[in-house]
PDB file of C-alpha atoms in Angstrom:
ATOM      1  CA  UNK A   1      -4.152  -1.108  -5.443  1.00  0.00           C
ATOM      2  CA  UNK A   2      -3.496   2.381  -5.047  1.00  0.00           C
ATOM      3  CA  UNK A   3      -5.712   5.409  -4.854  1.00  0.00           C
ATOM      4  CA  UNK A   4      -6.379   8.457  -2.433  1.00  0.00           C
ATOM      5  CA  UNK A   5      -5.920   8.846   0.810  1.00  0.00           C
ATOM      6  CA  UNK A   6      -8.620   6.879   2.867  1.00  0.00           C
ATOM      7  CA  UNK A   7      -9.668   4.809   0.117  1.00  0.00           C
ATOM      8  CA  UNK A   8      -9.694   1.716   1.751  1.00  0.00           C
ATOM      9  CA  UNK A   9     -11.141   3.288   4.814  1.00  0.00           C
ATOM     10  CA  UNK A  10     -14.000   4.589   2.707  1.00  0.00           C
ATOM     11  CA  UNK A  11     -14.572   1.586   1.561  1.00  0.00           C
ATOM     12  CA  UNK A  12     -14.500  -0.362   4.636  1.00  0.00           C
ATOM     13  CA  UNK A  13     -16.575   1.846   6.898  1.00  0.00           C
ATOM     14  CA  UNK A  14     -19.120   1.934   3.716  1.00  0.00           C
ATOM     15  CA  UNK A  15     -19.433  -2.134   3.987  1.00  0.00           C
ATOM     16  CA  UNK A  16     -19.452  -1.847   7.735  1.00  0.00           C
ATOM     17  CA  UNK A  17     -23.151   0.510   7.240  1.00  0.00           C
ATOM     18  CA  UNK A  18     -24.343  -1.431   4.305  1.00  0.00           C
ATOM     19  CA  UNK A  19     -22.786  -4.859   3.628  1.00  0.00           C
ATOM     20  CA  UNK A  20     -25.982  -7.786   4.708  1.00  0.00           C
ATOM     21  CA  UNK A  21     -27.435  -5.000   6.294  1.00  0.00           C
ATOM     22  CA  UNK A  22     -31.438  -3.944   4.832  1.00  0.00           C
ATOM     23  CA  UNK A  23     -31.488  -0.821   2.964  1.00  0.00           C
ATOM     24  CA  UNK A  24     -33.794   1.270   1.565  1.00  0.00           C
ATOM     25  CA  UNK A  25     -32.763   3.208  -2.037  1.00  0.00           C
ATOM     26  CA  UNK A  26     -34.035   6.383  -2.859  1.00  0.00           C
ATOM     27  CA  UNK A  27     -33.781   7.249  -6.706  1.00  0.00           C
ATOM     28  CA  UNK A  28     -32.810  10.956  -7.691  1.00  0.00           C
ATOM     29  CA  UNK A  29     -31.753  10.313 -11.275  1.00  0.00           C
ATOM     30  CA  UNK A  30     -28.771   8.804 -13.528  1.00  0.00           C
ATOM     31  CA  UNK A  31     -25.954   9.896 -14.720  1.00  0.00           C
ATOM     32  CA  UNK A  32     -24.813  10.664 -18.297  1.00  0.00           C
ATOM     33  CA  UNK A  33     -23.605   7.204 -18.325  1.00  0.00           C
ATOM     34  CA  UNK A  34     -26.864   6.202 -17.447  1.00  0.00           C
ATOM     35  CA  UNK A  35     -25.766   5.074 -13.943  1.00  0.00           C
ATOM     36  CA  UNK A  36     -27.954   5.150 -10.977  1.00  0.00           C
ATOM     37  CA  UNK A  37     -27.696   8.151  -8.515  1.00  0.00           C
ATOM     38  CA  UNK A  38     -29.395   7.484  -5.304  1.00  0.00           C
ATOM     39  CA  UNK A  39     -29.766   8.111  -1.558  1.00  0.00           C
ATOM     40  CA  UNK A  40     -29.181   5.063   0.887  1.00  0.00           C
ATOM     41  CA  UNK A  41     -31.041   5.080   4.183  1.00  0.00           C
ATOM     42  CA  UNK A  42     -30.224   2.031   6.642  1.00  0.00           C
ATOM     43  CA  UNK A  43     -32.628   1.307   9.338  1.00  0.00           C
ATOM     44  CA  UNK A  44     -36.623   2.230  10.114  1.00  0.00           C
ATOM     45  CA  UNK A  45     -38.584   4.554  11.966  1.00  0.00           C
ATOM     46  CA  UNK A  46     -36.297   6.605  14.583  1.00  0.00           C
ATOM     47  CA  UNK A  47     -33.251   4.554  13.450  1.00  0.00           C
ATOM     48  CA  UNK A  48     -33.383   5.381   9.866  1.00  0.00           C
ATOM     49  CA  UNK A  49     -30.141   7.027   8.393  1.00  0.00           C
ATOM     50  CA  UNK A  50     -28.764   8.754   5.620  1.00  0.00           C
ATOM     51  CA  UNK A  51     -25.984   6.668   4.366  1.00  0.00           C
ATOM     52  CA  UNK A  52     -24.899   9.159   2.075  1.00  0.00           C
ATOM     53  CA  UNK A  53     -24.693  12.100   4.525  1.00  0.00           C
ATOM     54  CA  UNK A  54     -22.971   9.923   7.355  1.00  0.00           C
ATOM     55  CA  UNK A  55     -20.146   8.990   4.661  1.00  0.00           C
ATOM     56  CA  UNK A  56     -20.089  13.229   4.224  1.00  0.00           C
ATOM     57  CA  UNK A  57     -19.815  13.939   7.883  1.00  0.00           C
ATOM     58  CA  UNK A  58     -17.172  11.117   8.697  1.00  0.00           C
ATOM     59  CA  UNK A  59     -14.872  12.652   6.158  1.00  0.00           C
ATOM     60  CA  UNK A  60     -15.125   9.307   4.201  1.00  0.00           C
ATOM     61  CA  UNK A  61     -16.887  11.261   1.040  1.00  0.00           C
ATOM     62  CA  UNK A  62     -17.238  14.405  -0.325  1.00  0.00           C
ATOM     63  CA  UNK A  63     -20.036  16.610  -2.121  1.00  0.00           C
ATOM     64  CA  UNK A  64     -20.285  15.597  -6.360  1.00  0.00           C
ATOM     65  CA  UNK A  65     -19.905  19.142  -8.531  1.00  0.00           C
ATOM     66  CA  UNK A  66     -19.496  17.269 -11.626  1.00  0.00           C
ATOM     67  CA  UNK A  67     -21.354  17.295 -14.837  1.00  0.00           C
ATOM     68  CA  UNK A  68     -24.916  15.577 -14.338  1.00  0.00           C
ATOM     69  CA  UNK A  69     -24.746  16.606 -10.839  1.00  0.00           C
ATOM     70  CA  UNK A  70     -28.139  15.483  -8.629  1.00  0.00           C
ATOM     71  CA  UNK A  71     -29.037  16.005  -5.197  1.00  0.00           C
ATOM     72  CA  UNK A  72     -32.687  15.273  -5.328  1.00  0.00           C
ATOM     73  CA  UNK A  73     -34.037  17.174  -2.416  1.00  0.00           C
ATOM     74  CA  UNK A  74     -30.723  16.643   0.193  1.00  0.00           C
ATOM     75  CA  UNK A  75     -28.322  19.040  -1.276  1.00  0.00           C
ATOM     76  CA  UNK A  76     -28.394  21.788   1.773  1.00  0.00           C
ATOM     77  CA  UNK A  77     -27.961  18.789   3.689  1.00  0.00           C
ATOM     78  CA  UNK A  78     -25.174  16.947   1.894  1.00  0.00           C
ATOM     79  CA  UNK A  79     -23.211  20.548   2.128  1.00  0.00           C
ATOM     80  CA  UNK A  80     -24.071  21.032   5.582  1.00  0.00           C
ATOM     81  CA  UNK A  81     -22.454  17.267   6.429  1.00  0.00           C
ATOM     82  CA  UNK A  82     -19.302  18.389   4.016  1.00  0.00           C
ATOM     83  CA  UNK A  83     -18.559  21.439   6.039  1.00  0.00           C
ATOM     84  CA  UNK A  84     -19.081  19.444   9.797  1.00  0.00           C
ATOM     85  CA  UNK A  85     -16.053  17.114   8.602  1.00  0.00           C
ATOM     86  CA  UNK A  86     -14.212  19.616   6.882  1.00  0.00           C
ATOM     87  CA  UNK A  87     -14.431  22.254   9.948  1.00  0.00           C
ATOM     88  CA  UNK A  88     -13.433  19.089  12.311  1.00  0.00           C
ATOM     89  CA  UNK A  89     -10.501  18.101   9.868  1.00  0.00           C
ATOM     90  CA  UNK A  90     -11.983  14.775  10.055  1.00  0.00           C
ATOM     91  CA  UNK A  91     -10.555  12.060   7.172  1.00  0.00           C
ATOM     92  CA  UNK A  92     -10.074  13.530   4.156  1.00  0.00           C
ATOM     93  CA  UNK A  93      -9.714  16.892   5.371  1.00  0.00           C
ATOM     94  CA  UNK A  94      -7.209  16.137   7.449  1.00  0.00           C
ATOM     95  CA  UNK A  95      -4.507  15.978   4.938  1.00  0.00           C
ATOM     96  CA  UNK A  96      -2.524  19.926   3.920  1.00  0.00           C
ATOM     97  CA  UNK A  97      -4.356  19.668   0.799  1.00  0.00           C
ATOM     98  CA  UNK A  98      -7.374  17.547  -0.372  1.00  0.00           C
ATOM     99  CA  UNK A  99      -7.585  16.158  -3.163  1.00  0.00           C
ATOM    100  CA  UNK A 100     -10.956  16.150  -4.329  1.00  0.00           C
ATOM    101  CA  UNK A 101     -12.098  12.900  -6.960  1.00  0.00           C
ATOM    102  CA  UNK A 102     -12.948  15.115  -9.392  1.00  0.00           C
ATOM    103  CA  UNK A 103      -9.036  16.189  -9.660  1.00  0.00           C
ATOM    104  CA  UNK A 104      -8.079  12.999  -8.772  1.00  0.00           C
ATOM    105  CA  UNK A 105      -9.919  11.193 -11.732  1.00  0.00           C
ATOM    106  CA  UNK A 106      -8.374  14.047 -14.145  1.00  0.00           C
ATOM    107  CA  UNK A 107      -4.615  13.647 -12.720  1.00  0.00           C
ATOM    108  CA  UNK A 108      -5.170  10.030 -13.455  1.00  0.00           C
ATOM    109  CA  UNK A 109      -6.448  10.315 -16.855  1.00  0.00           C
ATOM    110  CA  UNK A 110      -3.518  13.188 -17.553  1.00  0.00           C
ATOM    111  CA  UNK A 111      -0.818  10.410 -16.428  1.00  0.00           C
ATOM    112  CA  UNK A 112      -2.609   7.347 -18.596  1.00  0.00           C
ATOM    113  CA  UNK A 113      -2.706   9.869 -21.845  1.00  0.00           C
ATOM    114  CA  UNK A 114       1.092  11.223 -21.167  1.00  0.00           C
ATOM    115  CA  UNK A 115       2.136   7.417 -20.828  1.00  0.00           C
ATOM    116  CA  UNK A 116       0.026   6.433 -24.296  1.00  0.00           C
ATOM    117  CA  UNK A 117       1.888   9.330 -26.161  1.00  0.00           C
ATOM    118  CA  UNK A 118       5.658   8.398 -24.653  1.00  0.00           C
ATOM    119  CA  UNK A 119       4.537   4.773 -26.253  1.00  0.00           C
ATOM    120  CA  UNK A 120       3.400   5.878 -29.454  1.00  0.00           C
ATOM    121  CA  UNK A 121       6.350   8.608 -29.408  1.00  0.00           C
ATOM    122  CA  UNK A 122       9.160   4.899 -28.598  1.00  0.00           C
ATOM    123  CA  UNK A 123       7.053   3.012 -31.343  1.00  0.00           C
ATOM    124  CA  UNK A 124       7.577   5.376 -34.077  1.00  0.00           C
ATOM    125  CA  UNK A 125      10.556   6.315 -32.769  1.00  0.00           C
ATOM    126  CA  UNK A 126      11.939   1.995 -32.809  1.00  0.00           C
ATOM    127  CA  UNK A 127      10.046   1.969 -36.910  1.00  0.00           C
ATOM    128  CA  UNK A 128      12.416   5.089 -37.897  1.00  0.00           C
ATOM    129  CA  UNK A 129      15.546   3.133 -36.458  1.00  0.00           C
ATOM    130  CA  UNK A 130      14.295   0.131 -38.373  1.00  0.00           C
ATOM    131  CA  UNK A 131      14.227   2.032 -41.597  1.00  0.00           C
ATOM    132  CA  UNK A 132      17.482   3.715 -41.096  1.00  0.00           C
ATOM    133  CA  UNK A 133      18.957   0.309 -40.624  1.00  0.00           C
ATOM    134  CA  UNK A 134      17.424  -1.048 -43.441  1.00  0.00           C
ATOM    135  CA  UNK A 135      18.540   1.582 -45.682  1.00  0.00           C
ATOM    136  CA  UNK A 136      21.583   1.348 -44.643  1.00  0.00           C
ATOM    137  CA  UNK A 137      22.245  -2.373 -45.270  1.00  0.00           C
ATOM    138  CA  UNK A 138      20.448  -1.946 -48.683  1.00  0.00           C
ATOM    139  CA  UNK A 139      23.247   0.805 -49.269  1.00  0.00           C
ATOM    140  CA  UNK A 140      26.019  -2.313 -48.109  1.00  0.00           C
ATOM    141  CA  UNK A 141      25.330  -4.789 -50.753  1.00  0.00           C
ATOM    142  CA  UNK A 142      22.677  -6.650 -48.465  1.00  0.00           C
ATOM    143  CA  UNK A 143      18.910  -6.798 -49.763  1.00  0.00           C
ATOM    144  CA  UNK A 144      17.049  -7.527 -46.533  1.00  0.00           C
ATOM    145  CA  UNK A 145      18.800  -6.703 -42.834  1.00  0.00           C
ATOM    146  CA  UNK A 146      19.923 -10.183 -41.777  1.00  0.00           C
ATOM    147  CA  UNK A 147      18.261 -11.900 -38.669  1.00  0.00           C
ATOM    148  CA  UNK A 148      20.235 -14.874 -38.070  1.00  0.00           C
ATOM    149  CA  UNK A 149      24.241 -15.406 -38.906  1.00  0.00           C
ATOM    150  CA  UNK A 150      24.138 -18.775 -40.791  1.00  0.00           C
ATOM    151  CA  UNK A 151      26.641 -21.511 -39.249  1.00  0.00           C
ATOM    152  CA  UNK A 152      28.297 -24.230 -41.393  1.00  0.00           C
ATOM    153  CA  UNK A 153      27.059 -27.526 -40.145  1.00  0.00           C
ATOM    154  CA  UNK A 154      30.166 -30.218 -40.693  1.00  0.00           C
ATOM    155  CA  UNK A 155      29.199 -33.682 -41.805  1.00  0.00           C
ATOM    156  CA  UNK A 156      29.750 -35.640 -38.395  1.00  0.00           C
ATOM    157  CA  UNK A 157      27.589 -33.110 -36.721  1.00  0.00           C
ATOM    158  CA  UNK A 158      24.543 -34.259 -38.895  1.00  0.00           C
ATOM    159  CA  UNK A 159      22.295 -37.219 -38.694  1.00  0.00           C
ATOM    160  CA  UNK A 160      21.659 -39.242 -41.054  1.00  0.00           C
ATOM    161  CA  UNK A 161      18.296 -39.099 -42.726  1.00  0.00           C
ATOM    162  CA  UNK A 162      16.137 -42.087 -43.271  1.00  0.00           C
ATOM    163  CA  UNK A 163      14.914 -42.393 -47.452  1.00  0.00           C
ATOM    164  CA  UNK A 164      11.865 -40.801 -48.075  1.00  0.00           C
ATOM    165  CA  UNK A 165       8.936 -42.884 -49.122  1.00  0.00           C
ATOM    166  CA  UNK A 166       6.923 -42.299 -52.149  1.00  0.00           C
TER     167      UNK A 166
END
């Protein structure tokens, strides 16, 4: 399907850190939809990552300003890994003019209500032209706007019935 730029790369490079690999999940809250919002380290001891903050810096993601937002104790950092890809023009930043989710999500749900009113605007639009029409074969002499022409079936063109049983 379609989406914004890099989505697929996103996604990818996020399966590449994560997918069969052993995580560690850091809780910092939930949403207002009651979702989980979390911190993802990969590896132990000197290896250990931030997940969350290499997706930042790689261009791949970008800092959450929305309603509900939570940063736990990372937020400095998460802005700090924002700015590195956005100063390098790395991903996402590399396009004339990023679009961030946030607008993204909105445009989309913008285009989805426009196209729900242009069907609702057709719909009553096709039960006025019904009406009309009715009407005006009411005015014509006809009681109900006719469906079907009926065609004269000649004798040799029908079958013969068998008697009906009582």
């Amino acid at each position: 399907g379609s989406g914004q730029p890099f989505h697929r790369e996103a996604k990818e490079f996020l399966e590449h850190l994560t997918l069969d690999k052993e995580v560690t999940v850091e809780l910092v809250g939930r949403d207002r939809y009651a979702r989980v919002i979390a911190v993802v380290y990969r590896g132990w001891g000197p290896f250990r990552f931030n997940v969350n903050a290499v997706m930042l810096e790689e261009g791949l993601a970008t800092v959450y300003w929305g309603i509900n937002r939570q940063f736990g104790r990372h937020f400095h950092y998460f802005k700090r890994m924002e700015r590195r890809a956005r100063e390098a023009g790395r991903k996402i930043w590399s396009m004339p003019r990023t679009e961030l989710p946030r607008d993204y999500k909105r445009s989309l749900l913008q285009a989805e209500a426009a196209q729900r009113k242009l069907v609702k605007a057709e719909a009553k639009e096709k039960k006025a032209d019904e009406r009309r029409t009715s009407k005006k074969n009411h005015r014509d002499g006809q009681t109900r706007p006719q469906k079907h022409r009926r065609r004269s079936v000649s004798k040799s063109s029908r079958q013969e019935r068998p008697p009906r049983s009582v």
